[in-house]
CSV table of C-alpha atoms in Angstrom, one decimal:
chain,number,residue,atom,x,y,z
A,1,UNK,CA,88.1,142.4,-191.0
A,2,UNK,CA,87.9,140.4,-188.2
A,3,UNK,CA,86.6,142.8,-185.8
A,4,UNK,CA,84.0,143.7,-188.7
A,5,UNK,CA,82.5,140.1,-187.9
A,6,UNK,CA,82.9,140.0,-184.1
A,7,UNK,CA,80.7,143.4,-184.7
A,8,UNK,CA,78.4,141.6,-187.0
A,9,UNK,CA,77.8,138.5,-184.5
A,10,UNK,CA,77.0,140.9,-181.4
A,11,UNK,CA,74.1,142.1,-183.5
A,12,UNK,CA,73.4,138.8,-184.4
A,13,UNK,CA,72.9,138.2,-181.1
A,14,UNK,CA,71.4,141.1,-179.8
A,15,UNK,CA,68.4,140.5,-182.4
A,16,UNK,CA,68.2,136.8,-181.7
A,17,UNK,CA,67.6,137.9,-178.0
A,18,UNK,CA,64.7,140.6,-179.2
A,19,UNK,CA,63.0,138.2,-181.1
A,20,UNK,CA,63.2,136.0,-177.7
A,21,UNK,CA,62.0,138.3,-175.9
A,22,UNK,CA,59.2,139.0,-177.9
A,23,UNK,CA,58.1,135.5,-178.5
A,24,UNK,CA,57.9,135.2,-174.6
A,25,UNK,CA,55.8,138.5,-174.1
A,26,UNK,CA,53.1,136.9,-176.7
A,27,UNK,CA,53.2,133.8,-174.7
A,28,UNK,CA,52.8,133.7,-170.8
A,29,UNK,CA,52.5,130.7,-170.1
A,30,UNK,CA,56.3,130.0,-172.3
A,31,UNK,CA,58.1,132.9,-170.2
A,32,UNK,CA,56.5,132.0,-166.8
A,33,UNK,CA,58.2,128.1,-167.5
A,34,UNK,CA,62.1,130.2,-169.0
A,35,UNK,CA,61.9,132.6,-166.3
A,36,UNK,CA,64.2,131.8,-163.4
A,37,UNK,CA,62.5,130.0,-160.4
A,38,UNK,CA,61.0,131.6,-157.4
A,39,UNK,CA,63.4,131.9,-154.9
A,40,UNK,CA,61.9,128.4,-152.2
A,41,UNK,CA,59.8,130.0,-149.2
A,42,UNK,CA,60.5,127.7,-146.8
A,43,UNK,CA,57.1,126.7,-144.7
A,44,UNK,CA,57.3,127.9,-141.0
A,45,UNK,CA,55.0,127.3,-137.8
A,46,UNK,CA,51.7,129.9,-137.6
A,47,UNK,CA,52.6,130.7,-134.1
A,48,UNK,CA,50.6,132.9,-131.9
A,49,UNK,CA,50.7,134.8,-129.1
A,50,UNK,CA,47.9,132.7,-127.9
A,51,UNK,CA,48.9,129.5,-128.3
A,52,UNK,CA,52.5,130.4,-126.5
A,53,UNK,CA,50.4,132.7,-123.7
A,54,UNK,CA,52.7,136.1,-124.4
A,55,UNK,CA,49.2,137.4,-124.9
A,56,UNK,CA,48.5,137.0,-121.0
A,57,UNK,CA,52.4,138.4,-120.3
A,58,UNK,CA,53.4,139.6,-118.0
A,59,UNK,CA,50.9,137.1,-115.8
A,60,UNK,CA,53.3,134.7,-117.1
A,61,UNK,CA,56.8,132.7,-117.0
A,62,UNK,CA,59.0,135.0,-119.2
A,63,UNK,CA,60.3,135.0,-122.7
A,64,UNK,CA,64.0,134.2,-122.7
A,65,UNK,CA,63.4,131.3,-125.2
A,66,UNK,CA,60.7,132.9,-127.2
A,67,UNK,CA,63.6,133.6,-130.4
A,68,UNK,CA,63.8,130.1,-130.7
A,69,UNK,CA,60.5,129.3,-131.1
A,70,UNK,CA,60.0,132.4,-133.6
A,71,UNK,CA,63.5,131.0,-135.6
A,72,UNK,CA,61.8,127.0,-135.7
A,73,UNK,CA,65.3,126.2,-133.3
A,74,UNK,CA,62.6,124.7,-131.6
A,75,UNK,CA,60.5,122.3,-133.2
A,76,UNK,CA,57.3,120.1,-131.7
A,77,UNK,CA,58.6,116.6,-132.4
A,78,UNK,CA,55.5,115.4,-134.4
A,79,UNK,CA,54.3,117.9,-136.0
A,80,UNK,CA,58.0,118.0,-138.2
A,81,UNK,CA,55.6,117.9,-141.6
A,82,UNK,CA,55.7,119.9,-144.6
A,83,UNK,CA,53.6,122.3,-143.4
A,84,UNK,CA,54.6,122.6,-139.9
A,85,UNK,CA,51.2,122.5,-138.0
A,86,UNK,CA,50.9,123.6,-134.3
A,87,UNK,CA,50.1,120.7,-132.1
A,88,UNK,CA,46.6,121.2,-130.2
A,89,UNK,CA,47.2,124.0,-127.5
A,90,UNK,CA,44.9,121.5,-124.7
A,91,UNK,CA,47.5,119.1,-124.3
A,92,UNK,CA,49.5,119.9,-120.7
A,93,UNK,CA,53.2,118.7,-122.3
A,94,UNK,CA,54.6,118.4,-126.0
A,95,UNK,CA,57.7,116.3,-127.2
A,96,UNK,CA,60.3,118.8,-128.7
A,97,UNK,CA,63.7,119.1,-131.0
A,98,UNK,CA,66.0,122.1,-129.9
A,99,UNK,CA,69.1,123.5,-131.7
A,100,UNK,CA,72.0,125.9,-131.8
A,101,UNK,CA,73.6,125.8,-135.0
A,102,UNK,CA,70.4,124.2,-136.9
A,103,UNK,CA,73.1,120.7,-137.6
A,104,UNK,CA,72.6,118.9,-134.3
A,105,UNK,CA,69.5,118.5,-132.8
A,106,UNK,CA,68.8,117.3,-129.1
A,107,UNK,CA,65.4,116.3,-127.9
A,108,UNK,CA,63.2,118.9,-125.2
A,109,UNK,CA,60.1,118.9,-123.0
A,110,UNK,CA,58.1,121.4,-123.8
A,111,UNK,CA,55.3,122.1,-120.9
A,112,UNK,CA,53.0,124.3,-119.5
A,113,UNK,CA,52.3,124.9,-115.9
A,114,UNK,CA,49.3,123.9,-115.3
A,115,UNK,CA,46.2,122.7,-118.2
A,116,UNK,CA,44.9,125.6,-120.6
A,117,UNK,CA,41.8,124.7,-118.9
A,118,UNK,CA,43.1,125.6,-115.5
A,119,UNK,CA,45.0,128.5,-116.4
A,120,UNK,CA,41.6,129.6,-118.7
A,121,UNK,CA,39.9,129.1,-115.4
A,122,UNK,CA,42.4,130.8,-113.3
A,123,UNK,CA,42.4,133.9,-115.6
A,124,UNK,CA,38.6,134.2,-115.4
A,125,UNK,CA,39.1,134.4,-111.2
A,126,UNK,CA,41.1,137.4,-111.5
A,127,UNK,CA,39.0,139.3,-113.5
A,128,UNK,CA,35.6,138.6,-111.7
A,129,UNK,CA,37.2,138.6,-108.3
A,130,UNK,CA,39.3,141.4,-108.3
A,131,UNK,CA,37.6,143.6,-111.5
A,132,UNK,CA,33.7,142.3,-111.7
A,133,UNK,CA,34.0,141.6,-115.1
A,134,UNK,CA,34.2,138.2,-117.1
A,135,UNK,CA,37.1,139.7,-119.3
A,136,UNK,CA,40.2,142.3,-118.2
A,137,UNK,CA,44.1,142.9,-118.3
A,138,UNK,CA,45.4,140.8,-116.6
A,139,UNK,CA,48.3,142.4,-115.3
A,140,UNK,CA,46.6,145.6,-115.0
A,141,UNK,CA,44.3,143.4,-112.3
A,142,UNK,CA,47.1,141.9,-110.6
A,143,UNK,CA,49.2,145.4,-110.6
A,144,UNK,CA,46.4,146.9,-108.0
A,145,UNK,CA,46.8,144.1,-105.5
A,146,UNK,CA,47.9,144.9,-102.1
A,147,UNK,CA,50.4,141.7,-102.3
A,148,UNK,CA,52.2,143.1,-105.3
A,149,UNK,CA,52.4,146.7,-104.4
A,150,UNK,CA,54.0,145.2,-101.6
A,151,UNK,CA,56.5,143.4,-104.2
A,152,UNK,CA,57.3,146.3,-105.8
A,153,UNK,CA,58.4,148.3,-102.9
A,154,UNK,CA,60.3,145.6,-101.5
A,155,UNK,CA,64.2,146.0,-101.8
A,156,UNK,CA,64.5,142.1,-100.6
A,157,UNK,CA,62.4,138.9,-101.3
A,158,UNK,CA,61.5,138.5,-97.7
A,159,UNK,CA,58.7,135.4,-96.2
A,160,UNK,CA,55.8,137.9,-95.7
A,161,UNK,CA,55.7,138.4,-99.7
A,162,UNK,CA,55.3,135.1,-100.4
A,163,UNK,CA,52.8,134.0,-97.5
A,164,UNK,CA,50.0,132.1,-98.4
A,165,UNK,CA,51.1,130.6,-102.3
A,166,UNK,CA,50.2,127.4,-102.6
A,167,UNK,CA,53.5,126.5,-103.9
A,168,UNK,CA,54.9,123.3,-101.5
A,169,UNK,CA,58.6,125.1,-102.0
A,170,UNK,CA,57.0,128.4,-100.4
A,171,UNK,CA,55.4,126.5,-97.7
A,172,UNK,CA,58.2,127.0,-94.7
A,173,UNK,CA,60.1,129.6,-96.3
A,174,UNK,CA,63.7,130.8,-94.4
A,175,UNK,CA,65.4,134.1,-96.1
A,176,UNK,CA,68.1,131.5,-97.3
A,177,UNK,CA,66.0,130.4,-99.4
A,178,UNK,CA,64.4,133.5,-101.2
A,179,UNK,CA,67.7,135.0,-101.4
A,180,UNK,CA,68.6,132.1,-103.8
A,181,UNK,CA,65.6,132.3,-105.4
A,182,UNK,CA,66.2,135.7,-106.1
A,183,UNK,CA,69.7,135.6,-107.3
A,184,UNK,CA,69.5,133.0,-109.7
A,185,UNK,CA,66.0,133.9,-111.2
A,186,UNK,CA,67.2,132.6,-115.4
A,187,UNK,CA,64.6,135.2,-116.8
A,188,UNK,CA,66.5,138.0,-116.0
A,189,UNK,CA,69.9,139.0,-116.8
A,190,UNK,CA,72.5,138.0,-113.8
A,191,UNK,CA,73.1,140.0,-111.0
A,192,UNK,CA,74.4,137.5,-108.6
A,193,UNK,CA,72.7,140.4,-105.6
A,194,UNK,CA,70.2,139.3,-103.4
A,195,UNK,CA,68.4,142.2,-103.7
A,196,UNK,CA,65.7,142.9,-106.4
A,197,UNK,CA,66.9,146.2,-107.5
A,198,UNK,CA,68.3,144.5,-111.1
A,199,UNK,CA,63.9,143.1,-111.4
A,200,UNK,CA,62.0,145.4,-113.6
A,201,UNK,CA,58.0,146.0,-111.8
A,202,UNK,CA,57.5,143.2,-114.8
A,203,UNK,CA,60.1,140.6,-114.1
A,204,UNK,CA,58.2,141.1,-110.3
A,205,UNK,CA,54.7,139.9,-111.9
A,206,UNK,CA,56.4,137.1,-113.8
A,207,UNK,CA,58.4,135.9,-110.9
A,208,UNK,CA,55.5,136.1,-108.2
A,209,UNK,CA,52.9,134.8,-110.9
A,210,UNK,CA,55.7,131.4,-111.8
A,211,UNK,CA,56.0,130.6,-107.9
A,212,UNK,CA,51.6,130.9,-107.2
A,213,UNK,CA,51.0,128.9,-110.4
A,214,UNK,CA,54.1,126.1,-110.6
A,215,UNK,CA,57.8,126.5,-108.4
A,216,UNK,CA,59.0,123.7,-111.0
A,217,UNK,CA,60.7,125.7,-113.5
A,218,UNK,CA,62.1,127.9,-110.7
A,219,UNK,CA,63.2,124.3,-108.8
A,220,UNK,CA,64.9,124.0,-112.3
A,221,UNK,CA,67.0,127.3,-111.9
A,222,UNK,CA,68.1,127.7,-108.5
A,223,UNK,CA,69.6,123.9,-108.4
A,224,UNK,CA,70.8,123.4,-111.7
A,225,UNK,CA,71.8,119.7,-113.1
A,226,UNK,CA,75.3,121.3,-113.9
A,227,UNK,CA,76.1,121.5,-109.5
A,228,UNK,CA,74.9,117.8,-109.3
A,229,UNK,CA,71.0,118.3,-108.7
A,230,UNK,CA,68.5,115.6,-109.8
A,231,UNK,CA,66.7,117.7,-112.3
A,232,UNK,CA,66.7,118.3,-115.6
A,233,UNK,CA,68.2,121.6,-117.4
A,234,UNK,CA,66.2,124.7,-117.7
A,235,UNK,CA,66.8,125.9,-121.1
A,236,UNK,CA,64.2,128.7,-121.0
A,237,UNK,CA,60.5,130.1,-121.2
A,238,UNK,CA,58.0,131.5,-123.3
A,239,UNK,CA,54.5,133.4,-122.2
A,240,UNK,CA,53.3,129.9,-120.2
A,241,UNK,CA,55.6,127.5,-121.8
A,242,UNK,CA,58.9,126.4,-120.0
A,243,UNK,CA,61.5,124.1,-121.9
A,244,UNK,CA,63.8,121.9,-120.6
A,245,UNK,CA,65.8,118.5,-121.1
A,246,UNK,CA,63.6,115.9,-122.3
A,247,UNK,CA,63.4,112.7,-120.1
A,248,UNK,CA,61.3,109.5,-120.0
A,249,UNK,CA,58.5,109.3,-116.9
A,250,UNK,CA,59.4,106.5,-115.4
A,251,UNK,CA,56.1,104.8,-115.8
A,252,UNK,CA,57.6,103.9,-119.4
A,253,UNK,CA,59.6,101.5,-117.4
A,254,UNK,CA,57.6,99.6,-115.3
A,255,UNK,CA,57.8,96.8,-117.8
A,256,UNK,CA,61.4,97.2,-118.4
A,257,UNK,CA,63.9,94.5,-117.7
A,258,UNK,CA,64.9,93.4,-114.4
A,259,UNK,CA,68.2,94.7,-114.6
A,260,UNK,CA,67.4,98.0,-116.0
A,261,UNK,CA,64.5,97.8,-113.1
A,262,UNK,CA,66.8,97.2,-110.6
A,263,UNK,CA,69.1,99.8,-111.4
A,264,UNK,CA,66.5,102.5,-111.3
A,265,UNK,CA,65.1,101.5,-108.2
A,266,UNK,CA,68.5,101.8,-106.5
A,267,UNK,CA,68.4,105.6,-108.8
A,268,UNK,CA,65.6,106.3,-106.8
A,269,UNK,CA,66.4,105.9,-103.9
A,270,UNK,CA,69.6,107.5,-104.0
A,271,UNK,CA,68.1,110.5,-105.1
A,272,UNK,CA,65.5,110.9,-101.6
A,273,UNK,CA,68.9,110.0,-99.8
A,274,UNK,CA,70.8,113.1,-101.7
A,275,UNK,CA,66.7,115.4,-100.8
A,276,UNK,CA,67.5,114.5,-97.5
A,277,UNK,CA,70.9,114.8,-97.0
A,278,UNK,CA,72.9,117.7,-99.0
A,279,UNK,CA,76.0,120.0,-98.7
A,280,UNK,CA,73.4,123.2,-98.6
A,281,UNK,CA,71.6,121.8,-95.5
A,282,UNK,CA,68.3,122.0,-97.2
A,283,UNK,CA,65.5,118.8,-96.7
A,284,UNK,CA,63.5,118.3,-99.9
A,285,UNK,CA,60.1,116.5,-99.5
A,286,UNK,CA,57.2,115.5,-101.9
A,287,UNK,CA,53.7,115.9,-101.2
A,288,UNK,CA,52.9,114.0,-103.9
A,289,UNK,CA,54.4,111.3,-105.9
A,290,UNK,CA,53.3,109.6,-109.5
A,291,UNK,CA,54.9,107.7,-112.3
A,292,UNK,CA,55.4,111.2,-113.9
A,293,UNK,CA,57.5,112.6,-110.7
A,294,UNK,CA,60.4,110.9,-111.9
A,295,UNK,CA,62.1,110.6,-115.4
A,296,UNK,CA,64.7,108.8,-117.2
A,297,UNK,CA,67.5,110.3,-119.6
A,298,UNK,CA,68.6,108.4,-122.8
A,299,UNK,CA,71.9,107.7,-120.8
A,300,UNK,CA,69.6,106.3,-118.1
A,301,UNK,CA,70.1,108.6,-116.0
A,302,UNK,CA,66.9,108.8,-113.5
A,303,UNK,CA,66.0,112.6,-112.5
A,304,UNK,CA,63.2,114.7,-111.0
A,305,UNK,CA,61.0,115.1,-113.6
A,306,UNK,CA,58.1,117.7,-112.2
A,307,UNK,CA,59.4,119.4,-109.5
A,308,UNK,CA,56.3,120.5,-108.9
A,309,UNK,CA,55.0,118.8,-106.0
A,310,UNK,CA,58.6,119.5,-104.2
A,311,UNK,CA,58.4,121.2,-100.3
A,312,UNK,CA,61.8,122.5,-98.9
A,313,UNK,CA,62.8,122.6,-95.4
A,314,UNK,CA,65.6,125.3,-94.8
A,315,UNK,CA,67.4,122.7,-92.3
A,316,UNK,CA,70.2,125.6,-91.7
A,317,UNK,CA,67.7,128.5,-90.4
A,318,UNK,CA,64.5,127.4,-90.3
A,319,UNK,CA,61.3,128.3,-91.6
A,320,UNK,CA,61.1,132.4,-91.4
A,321,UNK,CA,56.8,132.3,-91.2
A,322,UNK,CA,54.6,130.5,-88.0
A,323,UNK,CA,52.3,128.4,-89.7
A,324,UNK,CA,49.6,130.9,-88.5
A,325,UNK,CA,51.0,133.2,-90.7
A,326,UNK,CA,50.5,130.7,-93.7
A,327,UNK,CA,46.8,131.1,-93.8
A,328,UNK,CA,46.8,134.4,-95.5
A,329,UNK,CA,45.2,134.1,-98.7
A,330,UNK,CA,44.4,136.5,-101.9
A,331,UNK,CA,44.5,135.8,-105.5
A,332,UNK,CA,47.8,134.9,-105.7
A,333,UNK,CA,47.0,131.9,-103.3
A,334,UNK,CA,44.1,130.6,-105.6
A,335,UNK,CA,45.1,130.6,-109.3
A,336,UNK,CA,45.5,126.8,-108.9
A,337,UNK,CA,44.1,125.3,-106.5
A,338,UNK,CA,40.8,125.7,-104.2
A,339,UNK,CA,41.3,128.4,-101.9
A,340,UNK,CA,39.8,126.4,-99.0
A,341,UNK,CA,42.6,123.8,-99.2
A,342,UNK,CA,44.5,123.7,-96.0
A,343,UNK,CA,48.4,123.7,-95.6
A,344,UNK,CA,50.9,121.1,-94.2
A,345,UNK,CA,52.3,122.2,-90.7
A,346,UNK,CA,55.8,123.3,-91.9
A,347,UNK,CA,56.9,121.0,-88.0
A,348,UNK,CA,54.4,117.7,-89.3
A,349,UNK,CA,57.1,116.7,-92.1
A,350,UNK,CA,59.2,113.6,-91.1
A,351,UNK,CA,62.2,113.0,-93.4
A,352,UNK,CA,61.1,109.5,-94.4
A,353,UNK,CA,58.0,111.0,-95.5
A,354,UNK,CA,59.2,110.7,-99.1
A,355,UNK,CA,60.5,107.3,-98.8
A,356,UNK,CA,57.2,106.2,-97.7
A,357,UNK,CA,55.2,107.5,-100.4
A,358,UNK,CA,57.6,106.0,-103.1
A,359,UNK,CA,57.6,102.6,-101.5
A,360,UNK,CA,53.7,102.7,-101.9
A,361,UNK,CA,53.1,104.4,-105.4
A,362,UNK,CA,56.0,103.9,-107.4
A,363,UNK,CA,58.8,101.4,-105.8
A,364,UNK,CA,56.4,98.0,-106.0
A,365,UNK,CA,55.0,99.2,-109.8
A,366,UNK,CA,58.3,99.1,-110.6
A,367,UNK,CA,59.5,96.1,-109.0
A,368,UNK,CA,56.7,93.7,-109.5
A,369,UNK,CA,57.1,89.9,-110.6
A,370,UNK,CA,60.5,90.9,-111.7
A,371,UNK,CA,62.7,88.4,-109.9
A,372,UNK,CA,63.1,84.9,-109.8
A,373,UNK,CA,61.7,83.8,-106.2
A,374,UNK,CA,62.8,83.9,-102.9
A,375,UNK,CA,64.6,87.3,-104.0
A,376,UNK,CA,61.2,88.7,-105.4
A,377,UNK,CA,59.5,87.5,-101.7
A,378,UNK,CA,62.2,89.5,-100.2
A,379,UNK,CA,61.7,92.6,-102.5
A,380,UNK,CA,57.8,92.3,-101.7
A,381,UNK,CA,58.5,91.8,-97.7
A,382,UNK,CA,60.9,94.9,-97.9
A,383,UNK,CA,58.5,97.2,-99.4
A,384,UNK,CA,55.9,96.4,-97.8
A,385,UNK,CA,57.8,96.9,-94.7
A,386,UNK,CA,59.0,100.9,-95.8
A,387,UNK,CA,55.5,101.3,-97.0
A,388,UNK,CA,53.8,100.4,-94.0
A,389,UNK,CA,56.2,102.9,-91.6
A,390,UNK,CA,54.5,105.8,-91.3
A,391,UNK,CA,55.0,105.5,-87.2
A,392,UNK,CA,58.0,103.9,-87.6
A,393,UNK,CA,60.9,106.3,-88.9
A,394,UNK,CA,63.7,103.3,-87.9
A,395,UNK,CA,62.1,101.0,-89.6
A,396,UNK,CA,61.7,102.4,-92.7
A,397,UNK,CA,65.3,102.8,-92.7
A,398,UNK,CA,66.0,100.0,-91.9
A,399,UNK,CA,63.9,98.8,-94.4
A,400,UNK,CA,65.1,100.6,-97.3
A,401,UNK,CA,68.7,100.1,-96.5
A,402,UNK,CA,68.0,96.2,-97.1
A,403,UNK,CA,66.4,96.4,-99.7
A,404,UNK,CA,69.5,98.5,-101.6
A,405,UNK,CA,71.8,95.6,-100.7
A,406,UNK,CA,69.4,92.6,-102.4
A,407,UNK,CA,69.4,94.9,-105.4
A,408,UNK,CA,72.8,95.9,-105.7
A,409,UNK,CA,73.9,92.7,-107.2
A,410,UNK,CA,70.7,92.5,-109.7
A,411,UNK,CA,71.8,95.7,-112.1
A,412,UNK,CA,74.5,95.1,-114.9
A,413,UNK,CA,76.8,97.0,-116.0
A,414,UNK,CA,76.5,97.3,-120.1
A,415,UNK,CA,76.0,100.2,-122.5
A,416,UNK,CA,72.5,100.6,-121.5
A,417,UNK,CA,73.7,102.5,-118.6
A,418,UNK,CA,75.6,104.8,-120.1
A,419,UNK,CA,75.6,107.6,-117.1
A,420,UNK,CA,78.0,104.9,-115.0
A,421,UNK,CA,79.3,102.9,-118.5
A,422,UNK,CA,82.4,101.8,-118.6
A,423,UNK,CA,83.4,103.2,-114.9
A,424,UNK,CA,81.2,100.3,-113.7
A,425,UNK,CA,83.7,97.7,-114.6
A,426,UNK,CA,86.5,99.4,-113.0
A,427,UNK,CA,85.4,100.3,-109.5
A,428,UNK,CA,84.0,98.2,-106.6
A,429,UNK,CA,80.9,100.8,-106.2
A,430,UNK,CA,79.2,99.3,-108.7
């Protein structure tokens, strides 16, 4: 009996269901509202090859980091919106969110090289120049040169293939140097050799192409922030678009606090001491300096922000090339700059060169009207003193080293500092 009217409820139910179903069928509208919901397509960027510049690879930086664009572990800062729009592709830098696990989120610079309008520009050269036409491959155009077939027969990175860049880094190059270059280029895997046999004929273009457009992100590998280098981590490239730590240009602080003023000012100039003066033996110099040269961390921590402008003097062996030899030009020598421009004698570089140019652009932006007088007079007379040194190497020593003392005792020591908080109140260096 009973299992007579479990038997009898089951069709029950199965006929309760057909006439359901049927009900539904005649209306669409009622079944599209019963049926279970879509599964959520979650909204991701429109990226393209163009905006990125993997369409011009391999005349490009690499594409170690490109997954994490394609994945949205990277994310352009204000452009976080529901639909995920692509910032404009003009602008030369771009505010970025980068994560591992996609919990914790850290914030990244994301920049090209040079402008889209100089790289648009510099594109258009190799194709007239070295094809005759407006439009071309561009690594098929930069495969024929006689400098790269010269790169791709070359066991060893050696001055003569890098004669003529523009790069400052490449200007007085020793073999010290390229060999590092070489064995710590991040956009391929590690050999640790310092000879190219582990570089594909493409990792070749991208590495020649990176040092005769912009040695910044290559600055960024070969002395890393882990060993104690001023510059901010390298955490990878994509087509023309390198990404690393994101810092502050220091120009955000020119109306900062005079503690927090003082305290970067003594950054700085620790910094030029450390480019001039280093276990490897090599002399770092700029050949130019702006308020975006240098940035600030959120731990306010003060680093070199664009690298860009950066010369190296091998102080070990010596620059490898005469500067005679320097004047060799091609493509490779033009892709940024005018092709008339003259280089710097690698023997014309004095080591307070740097120091000079920072005491006139950056050091008295910096430290303006900040201090009660006759400490600000001092500042001013200082300064004015370093800036004015170009003949007058002692001086400028002289006058930088007084100028550290007056502001040692003008920084705090607080949580705003965080890069030297709390050893500051426990040791006598602070």
């Amino acid at each position: 009996m009973g299992r007579w009217i479990c038997c009898l409820c089951s069709r029950a139910a199965d006929s309760l269901m057909l006439l359901l179903a049927l009900a539904l069928s005649c209306n669409p509208s009622t079944a599209a509202t019963a049926s279970p919901s879509a599964p959520h397509i979650k909204p991701s960027y429109s990226f393209g090859r163009t905006f990125l510049g993997l369409d011009k690879c391999n005349a490009c930086i690499g594409t170690s980091i490109c997954k994490k664009f394609f994945k949205e572990e990277i994310r352009f800062d204000t452009w976080l919106s529901s639909h995920l729009k692509l910032p404009p592709s003009y602008l030369l830098s771009y505010s970025g969110n980068y994560t591992d696990d996609a919990k914790s989120w850290r914030l990244v610079d994301i920049t090209r090289l040079t402008s889209k309008y100089r790289h648009d520009r510099a594109d258009k050269r190799i194709c007239t120049s070295l094809l005759k036409t407006k439009t071309c491959s561009l690594e098929r155009a930069l495969r024929r040169t006689q400098r790269f077939q010269k790169w791709l027969r070359a066991k060893r990175l050696t001055p003569d293939l890098v004669q003529g860049l523009s790069s400052p880094m490449l200007r007085c190059p020793s073999q010290r140097l390229l060999d590092r270059i070489v064995r710590r280029y991040a956009e391929v895997p590690d050999a640790g050799s310092i000879y190219m046999d582990h570089l594909t004929d493409r990792d070749k273009l991208r590495l020649l192409y990176t040092l005769s457009v912009n040695s910044h992100p290559i600055f960024l590998q070969i002395f890393p922030d882990v060993e104690g280098w001023p510059f901010p981590r390298y955490l990878g490239s994509c087509g023309r678009l390198v990404v690393s730590a994101s810092t502050r240009p220091l120009r955000d602080f020119y109306g900062a606090a005079p503690e927090v003023a003082a305290d970067l000012a003594l950054q700085l100039l620790a910094v030029l001491r450390s480019m001039g003066t280093n276990d490897l033996n090599y002399f770092f110099y700029f050949t130019h300096v702006d308020a975006g040269t240098f940035g600030v961390f959120s731990n306010g921590h003060l680093f070199i922000r664009d690298a860009s402008t950066l010369g190296i003097i091998d102080k070990e062996e010596g620059s490898q090339l005469i500067d005679g030899q320097q004047e060799y030009k091609d493509i490779f020598s033009c892709l940024t700059v005018d092709c008339q421009s003259a280089f710097v004698s690698c023997n014309s570089i004095r080591e307070q060169h740097s120091l000079v140019m920072v005491c006139q652009e950056l050091l008295p932006k910096l430290l303006k009207g900040k201090f009660l007088q006759p400490v600000q007079e001092k500042i001013d007379s200082f300064l004015q003193h370093c800036a004015d040194g170009l003949a007058d190497d002692q001086g400028v020593n002289e006058a930088v080293a007084e100028l550290a003392e007056i502001l040692k005792p003008l920084r705090s020591c607080d949580s705003r500092f965080a890069y030297r908080y709390p050893d500051c109140k426990y040791s006598d260096k602070y």
